[in-house]
mmCIF file of C-alpha atoms in Angstrom:
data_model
loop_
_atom_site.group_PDB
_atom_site.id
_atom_site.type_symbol
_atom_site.label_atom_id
_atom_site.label_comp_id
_atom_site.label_asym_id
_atom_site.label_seq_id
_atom_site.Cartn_x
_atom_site.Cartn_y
_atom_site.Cartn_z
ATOM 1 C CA UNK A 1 12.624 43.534 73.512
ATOM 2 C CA UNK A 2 12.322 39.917 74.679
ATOM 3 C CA UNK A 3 10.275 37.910 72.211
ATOM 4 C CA UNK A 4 9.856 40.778 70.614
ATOM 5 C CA UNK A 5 10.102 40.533 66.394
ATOM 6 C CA UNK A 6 12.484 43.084 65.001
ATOM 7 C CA UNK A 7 12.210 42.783 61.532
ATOM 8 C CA UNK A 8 9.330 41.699 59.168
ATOM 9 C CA UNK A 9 7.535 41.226 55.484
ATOM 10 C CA UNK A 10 5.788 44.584 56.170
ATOM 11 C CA UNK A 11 8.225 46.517 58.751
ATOM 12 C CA UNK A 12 8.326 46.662 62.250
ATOM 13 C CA UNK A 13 9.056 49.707 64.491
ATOM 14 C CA UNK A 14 11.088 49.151 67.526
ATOM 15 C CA UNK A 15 11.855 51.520 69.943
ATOM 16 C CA UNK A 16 14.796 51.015 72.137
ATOM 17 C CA UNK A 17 14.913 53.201 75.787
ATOM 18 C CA UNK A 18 18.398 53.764 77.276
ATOM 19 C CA UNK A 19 17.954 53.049 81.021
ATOM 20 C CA UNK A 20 21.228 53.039 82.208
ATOM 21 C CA UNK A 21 23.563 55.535 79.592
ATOM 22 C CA UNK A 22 22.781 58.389 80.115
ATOM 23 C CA UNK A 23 23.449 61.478 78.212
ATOM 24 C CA UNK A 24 23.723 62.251 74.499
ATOM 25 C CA UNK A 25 24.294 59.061 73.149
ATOM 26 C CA UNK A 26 25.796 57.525 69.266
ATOM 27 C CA UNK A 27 23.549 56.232 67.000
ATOM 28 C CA UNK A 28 22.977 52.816 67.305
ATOM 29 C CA UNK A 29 24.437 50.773 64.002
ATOM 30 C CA UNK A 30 22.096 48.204 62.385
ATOM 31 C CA UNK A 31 23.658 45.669 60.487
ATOM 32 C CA UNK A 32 21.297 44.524 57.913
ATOM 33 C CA UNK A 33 23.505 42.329 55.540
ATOM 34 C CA UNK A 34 22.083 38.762 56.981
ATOM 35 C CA UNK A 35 18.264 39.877 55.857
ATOM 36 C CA UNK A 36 16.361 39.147 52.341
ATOM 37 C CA UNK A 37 13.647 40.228 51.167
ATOM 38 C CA UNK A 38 12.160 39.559 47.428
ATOM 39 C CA UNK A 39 14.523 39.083 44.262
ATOM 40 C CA UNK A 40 13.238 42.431 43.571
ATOM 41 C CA UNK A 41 13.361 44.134 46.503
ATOM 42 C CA UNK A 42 16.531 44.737 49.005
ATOM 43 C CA UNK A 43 15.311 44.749 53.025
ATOM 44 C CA UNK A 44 15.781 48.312 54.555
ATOM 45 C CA UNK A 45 17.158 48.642 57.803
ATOM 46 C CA UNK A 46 17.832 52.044 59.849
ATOM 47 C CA UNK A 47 18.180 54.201 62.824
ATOM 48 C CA UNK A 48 16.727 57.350 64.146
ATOM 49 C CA UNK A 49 17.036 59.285 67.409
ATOM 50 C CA UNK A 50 14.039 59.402 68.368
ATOM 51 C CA UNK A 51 14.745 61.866 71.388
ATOM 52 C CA UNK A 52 17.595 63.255 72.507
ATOM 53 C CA UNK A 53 19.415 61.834 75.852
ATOM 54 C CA UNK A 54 19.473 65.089 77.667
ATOM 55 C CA UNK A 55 20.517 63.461 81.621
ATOM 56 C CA UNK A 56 23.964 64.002 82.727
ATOM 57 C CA UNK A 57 26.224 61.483 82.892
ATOM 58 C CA UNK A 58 29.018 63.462 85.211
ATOM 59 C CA UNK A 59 31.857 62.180 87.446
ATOM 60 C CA UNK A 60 30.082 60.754 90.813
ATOM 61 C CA UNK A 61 27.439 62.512 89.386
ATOM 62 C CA UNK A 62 28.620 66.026 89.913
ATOM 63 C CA UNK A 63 27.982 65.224 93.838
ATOM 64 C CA UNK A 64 31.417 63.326 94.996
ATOM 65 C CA UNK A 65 34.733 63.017 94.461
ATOM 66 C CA UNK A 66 36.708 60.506 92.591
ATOM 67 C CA UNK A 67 39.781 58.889 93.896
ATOM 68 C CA UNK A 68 41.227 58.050 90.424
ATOM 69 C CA UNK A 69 43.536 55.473 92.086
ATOM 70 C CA UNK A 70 40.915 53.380 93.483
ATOM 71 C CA UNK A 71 37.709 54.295 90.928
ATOM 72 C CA UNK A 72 35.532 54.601 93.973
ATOM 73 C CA UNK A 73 33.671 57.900 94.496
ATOM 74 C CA UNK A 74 33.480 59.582 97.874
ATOM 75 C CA UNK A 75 30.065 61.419 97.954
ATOM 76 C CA UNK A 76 29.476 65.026 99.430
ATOM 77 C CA UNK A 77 27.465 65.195 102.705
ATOM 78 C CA UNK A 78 23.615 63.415 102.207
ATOM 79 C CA UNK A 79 24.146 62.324 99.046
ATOM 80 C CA UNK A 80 25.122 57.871 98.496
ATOM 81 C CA UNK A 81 24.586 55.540 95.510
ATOM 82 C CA UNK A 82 22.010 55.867 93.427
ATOM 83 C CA UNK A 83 19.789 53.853 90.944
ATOM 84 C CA UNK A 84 20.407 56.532 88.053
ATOM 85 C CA UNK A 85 16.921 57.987 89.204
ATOM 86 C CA UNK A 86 17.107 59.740 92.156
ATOM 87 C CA UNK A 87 16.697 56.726 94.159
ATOM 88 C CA UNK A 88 19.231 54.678 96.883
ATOM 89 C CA UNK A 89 20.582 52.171 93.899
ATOM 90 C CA UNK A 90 24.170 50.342 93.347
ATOM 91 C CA UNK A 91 25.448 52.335 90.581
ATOM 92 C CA UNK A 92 27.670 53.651 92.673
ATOM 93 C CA UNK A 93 27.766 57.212 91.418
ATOM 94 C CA UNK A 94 26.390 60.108 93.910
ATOM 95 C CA UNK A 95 23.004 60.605 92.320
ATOM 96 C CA UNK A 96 20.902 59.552 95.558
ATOM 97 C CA UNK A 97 20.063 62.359 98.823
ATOM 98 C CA UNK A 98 18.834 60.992 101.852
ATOM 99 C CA UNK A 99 17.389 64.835 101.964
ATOM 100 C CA UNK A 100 16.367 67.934 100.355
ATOM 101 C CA UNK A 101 19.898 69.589 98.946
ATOM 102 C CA UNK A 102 19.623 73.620 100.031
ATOM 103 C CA UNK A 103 22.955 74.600 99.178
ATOM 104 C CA UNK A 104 25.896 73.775 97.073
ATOM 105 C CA UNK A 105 28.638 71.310 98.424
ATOM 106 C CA UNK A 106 30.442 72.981 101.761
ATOM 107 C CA UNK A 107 27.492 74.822 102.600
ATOM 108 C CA UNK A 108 29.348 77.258 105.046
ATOM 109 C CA UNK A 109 32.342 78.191 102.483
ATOM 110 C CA UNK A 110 29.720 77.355 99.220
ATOM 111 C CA UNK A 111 32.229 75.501 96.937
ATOM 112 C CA UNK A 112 35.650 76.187 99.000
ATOM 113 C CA UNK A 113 35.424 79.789 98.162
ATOM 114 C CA UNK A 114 36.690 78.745 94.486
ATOM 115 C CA UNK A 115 33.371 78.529 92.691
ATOM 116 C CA UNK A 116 30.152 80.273 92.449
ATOM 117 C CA UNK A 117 27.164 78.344 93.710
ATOM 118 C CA UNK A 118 24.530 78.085 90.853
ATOM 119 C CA UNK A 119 21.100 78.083 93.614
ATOM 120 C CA UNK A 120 17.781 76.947 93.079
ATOM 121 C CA UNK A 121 16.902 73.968 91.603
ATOM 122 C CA UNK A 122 20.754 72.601 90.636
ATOM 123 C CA UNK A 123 22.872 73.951 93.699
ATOM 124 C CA UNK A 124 26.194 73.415 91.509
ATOM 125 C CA UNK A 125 29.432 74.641 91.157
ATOM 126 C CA UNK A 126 30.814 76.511 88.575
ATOM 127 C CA UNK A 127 34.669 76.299 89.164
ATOM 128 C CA UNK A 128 37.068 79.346 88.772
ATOM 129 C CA UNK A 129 40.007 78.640 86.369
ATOM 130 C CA UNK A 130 42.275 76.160 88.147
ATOM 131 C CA UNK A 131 39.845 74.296 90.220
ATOM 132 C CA UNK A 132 37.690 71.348 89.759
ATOM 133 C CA UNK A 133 35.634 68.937 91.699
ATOM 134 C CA UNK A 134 32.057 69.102 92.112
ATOM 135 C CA UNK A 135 33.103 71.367 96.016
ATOM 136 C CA UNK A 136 35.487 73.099 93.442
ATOM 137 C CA UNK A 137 38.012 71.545 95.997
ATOM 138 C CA UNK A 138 40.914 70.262 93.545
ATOM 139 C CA UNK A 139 43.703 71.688 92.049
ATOM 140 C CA UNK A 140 43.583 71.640 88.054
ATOM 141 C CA UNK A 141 47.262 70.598 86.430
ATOM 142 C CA UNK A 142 48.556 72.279 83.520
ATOM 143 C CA UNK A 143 47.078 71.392 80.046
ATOM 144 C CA UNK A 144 48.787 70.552 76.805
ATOM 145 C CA UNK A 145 48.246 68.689 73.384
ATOM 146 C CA UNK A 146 47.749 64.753 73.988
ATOM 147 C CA UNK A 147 50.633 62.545 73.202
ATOM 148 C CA UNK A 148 47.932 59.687 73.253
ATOM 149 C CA UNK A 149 44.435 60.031 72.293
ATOM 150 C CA UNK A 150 41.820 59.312 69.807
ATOM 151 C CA UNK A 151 40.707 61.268 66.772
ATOM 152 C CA UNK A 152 39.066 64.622 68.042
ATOM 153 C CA UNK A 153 37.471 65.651 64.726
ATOM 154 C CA UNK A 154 38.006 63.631 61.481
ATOM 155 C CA UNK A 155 40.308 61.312 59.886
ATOM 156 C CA UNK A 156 43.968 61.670 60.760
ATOM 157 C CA UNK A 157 42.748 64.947 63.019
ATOM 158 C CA UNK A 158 44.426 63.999 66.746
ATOM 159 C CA UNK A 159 46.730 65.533 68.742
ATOM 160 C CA UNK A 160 46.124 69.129 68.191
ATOM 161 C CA UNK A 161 46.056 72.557 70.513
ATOM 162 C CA UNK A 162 42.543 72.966 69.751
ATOM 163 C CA UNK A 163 41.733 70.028 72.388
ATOM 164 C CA UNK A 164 44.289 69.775 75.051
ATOM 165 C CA UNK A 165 44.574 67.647 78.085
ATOM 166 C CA UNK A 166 45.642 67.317 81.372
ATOM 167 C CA UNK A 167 48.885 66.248 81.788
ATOM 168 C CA UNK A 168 48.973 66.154 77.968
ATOM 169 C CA UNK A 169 47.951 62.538 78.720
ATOM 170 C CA UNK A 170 51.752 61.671 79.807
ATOM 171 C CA UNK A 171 51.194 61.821 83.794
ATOM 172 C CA UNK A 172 49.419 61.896 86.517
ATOM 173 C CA UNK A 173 47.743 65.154 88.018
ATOM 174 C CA UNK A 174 48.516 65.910 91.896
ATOM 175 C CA UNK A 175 45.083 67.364 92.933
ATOM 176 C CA UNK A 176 46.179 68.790 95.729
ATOM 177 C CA UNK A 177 49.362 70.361 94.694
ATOM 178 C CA UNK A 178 48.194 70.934 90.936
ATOM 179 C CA UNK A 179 51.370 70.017 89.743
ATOM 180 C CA UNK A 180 51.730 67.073 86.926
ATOM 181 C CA UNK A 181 54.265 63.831 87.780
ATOM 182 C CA UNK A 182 55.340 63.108 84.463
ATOM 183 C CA UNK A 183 56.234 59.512 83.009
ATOM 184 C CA UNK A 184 59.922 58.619 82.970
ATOM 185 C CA UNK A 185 61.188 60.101 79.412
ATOM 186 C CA UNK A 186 58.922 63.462 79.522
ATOM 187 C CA UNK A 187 59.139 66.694 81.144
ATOM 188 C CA UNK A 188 57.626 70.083 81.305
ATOM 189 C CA UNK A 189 54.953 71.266 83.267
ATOM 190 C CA UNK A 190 52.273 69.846 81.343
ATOM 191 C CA UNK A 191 54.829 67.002 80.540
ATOM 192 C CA UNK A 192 54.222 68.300 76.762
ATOM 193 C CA UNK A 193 58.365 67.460 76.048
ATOM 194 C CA UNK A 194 60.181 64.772 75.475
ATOM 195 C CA UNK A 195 63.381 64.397 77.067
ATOM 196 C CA UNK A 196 66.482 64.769 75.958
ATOM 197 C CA UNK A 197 68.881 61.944 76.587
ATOM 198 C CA UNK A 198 72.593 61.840 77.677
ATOM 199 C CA UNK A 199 71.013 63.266 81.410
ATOM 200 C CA UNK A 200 72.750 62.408 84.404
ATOM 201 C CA UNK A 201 72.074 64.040 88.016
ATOM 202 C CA UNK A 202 73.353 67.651 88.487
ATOM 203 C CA UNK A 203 74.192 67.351 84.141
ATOM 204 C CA UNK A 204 72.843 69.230 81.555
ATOM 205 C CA UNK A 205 70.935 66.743 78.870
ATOM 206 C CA UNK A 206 73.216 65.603 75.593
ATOM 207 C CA UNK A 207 76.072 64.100 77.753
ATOM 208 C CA UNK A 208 76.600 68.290 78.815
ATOM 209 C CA UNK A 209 78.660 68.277 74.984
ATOM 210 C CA UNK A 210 75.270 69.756 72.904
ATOM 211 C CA UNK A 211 72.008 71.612 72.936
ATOM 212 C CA UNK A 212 68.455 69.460 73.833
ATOM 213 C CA UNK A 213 66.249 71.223 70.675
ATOM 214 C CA UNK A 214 62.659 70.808 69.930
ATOM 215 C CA UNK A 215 62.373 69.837 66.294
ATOM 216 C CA UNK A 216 60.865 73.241 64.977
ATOM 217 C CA UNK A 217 64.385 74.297 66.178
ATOM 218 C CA UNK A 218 66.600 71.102 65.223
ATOM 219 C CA UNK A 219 65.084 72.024 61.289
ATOM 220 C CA UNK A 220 66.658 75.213 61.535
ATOM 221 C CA UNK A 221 70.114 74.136 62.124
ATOM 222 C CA UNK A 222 69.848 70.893 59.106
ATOM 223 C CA UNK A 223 72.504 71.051 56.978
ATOM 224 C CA UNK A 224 73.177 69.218 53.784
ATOM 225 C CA UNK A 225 76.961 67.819 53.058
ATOM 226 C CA UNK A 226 78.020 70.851 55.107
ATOM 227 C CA UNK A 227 75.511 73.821 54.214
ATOM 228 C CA UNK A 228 72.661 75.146 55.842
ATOM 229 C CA UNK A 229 69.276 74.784 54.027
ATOM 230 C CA UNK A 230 66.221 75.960 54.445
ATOM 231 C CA UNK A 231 63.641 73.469 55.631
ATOM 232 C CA UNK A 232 60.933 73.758 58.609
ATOM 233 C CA UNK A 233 59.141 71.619 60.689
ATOM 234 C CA UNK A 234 55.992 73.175 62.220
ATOM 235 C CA UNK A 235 56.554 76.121 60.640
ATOM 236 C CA UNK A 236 52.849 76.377 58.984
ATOM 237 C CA UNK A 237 50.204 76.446 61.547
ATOM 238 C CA UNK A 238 47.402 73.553 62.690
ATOM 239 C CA UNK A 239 49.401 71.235 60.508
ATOM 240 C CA UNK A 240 48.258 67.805 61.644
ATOM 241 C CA UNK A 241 51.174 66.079 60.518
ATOM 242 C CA UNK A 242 53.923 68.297 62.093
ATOM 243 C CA UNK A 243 51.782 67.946 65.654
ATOM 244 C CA UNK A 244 54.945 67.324 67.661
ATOM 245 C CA UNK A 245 57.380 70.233 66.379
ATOM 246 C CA UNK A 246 56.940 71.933 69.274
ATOM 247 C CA UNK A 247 56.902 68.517 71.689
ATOM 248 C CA UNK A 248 59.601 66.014 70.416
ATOM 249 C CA UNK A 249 63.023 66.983 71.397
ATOM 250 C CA UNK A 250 66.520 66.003 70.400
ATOM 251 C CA UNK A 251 70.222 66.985 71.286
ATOM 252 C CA UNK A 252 72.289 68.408 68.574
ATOM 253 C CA UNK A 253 76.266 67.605 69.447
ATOM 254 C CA UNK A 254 78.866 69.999 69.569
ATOM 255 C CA UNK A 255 81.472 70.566 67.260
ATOM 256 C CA UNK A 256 83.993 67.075 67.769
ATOM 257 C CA UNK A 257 80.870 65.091 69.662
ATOM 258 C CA UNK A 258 78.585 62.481 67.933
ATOM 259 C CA UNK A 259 75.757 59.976 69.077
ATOM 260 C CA UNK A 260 71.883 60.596 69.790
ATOM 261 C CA UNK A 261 72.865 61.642 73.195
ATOM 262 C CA UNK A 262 76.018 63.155 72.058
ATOM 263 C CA UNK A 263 78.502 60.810 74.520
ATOM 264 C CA UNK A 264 80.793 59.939 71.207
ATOM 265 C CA UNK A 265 83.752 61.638 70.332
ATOM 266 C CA UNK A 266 84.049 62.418 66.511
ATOM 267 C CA UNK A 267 87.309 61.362 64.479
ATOM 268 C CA UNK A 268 89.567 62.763 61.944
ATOM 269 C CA UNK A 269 87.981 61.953 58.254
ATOM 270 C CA UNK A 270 90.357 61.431 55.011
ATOM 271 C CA UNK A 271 90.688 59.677 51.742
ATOM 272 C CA UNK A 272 90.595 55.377 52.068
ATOM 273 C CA UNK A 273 94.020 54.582 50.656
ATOM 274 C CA UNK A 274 93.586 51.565 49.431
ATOM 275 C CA UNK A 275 91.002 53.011 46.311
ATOM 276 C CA UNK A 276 92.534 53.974 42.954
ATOM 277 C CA UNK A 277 91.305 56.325 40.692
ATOM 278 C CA UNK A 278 89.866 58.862 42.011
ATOM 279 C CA UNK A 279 90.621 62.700 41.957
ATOM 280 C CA UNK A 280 89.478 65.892 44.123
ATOM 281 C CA UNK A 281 86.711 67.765 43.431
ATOM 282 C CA UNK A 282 87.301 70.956 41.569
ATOM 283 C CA UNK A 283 84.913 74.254 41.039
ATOM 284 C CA UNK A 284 85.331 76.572 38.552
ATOM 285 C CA UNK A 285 84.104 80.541 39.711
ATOM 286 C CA UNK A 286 83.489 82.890 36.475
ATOM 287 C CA UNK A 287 82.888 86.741 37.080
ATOM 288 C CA UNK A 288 81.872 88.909 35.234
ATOM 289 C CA UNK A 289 82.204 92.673 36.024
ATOM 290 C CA UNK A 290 82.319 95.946 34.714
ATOM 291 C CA UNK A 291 84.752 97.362 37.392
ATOM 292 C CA UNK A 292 88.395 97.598 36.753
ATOM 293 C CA UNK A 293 88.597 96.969 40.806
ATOM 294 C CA UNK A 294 86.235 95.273 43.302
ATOM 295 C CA UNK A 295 85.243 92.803 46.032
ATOM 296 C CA UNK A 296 83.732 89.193 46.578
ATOM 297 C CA UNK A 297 82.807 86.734 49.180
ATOM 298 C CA UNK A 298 83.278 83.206 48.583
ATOM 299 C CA UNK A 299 81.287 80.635 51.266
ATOM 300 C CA UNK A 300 82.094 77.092 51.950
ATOM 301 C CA UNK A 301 80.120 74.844 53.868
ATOM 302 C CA UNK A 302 79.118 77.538 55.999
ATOM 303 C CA UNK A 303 82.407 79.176 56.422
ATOM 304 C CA UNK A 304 82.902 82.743 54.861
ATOM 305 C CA UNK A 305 86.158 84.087 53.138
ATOM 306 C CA UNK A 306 87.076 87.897 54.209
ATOM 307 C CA UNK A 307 85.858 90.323 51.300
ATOM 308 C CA UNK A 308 88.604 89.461 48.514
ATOM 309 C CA UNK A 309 89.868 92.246 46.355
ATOM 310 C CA UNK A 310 90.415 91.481 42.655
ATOM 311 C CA UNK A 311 91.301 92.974 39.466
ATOM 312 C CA UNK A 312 90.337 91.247 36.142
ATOM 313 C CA UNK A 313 92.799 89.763 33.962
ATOM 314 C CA UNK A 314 92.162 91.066 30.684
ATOM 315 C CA UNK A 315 90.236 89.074 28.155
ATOM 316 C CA UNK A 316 86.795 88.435 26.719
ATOM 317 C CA UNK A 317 84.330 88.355 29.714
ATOM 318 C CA UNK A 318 86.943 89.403 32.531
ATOM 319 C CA UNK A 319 87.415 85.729 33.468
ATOM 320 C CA UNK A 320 88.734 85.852 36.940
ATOM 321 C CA UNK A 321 90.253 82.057 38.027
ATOM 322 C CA UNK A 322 89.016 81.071 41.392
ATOM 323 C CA UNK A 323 92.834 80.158 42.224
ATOM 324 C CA UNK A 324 93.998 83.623 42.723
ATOM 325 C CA UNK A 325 91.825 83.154 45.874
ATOM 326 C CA UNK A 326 93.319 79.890 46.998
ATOM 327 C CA UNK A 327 95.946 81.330 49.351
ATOM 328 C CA UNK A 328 93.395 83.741 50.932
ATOM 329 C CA UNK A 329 90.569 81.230 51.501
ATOM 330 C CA UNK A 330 93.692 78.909 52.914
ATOM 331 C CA UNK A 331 94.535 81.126 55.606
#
């Protein structure tokens, strides 16, 4: 493209080949804002693939292994760093053979025994479930949805069990054990949870005074001033904005224990003396019933009385006052 002119009166064609990115690639974006034309006329700038990137653009190209500490590949027998086309180069993929490949990787146990070896021309690996590596000689880790990631398909799309990741992008897979080491804060064996706190050696999470809940299960115990409800979180499927119900966790105290991790004792609770004025609550219960003789149920901040026995005073309606009750619900 040096000296070359991109843009003119009567259009110019360029056509840009990708040496060194390989694969399918994006599209490349032209901004045209900077450009004039005619009064009359507004320049016209786009972009067209042309052709299709069909090379691979694989891990030590498909013919090493990575050590994902270092970010230096160690290549398979015969095979160094290439130029990206076959030849000895300093890419430092695997993508150069100092002879004709024959065989997969591990040519007397073809792919470790763990694969099947593809042939003629490739000699690849296809991988059984729970093994990776272009010998098929690593240990896969558990997968789950991403904790951190970018958007997999749309706006405000991320995060969800249709694209799940190693580790659930929270630690750090042990190839050779295939066991994830999680961060400090998350757990699980795809370290999909978040930890509880209040979680000492040999002690239960929540200060060992509550339950560690996920927050599909936390909804189901909310209460409001005392009684249960009903909300969910989670509860409708491949909601994008309840991701986590499953993920994020929380400890939910004990009767008498307080405090995100539950380590607070809870106090007595009464009326501030010092307030004038003010007067206790009082409900009024009507019934109406066509029995001379029959029983109810009266609930309280999600305590239950025993089934109460009444008979109707007489009167219009069979108004029955709730404080014939009061000594039964009091005991």
């Amino acid at each position: 493209m040096n000296g070359q002119t991109l843009c003119s009166a009567s259009s110019t064609l360029t056509k840009i080949d990708f040496l060194q990115d390989f694969g399918d690639l994006p599209t490349i974006i032209a901004d045209g804002d900077g450009l004039r034309l005619s009064s009359s006329t507004s320049p016209r700038v786009s972009v067209t693939e042309t052709r299709r990137g069909t090379k691979e653009n694989e891990s030590c190209s498909n013919r090493g292994i990575c050590n994902e500490e270092l970010g230096v590949c160690s290549c398979m027998d015969y095979m160094s760093t290439s130029n990206g086309y076959g030849l000895e180069g300093q890419r430092g993929d695997c993508g150069y053979a100092s002879q004709n490949i024959v065989d997969c990787p591990n040519e007397n146990s073809p792919c470790n025994l763990h694969g099947t070896c593809r042939g003629k021309p490739t000699f690849r690996c296809d991988c059984q479930q729970g093994w990776t590596g272009a010998d098929c000689s690593l240990l896969t880790c558990p997968f789950g949805k991403s904790w951190f990631g970018r958007p997999t398909s749309g706006d405000d799309y991320a995060h969800m069990s249709d694209h799940t990741v190693e580790c659930s992008n929270m630690g750090i897979c042990n190839r050779a054990t295939g066991a994830c080491t999680c961060m400090e804060g998350f757990e699980g064996a795809a370290c999909n949870l978040m930890s509880c706190p209040g979680k000492q050696p040999n002690q239960p999470a929540c200060s060992d005074r509550g339950e560690c809940l996920s927050m599909s299960q936390l909804a189901t115990h909310a209460t409001r001033n005392g009684d249960d409800t009903s909300f969910t979180y989670g509860a409708t499927p491949n909601n994008h904005f309840t991701w986590d119900f499953d993920m994020v966790q929380g400890c939910m105290c004990h009767e008498g224990f307080a405090g995100y991790d539950c380590a607070l004792s809870t106090c007595a609770s009464g009326d501030n003396p010092h307030t004038e004025g003010q007067v206790n609550e009082i409900q009024s219960l009507y019934c109406k019933a066509t029995l001379s003789t029959g029983r109810i149920t009266v609930s309280f901040r999600r305590q239950s009385s025993v089934e109460l026995t009444w008979r109707p005073y007489p009167g219009p309606g069979d108004a029955v006052s709730l404080n014939r009750f009061a000594c039964r619900l009091a005991d």
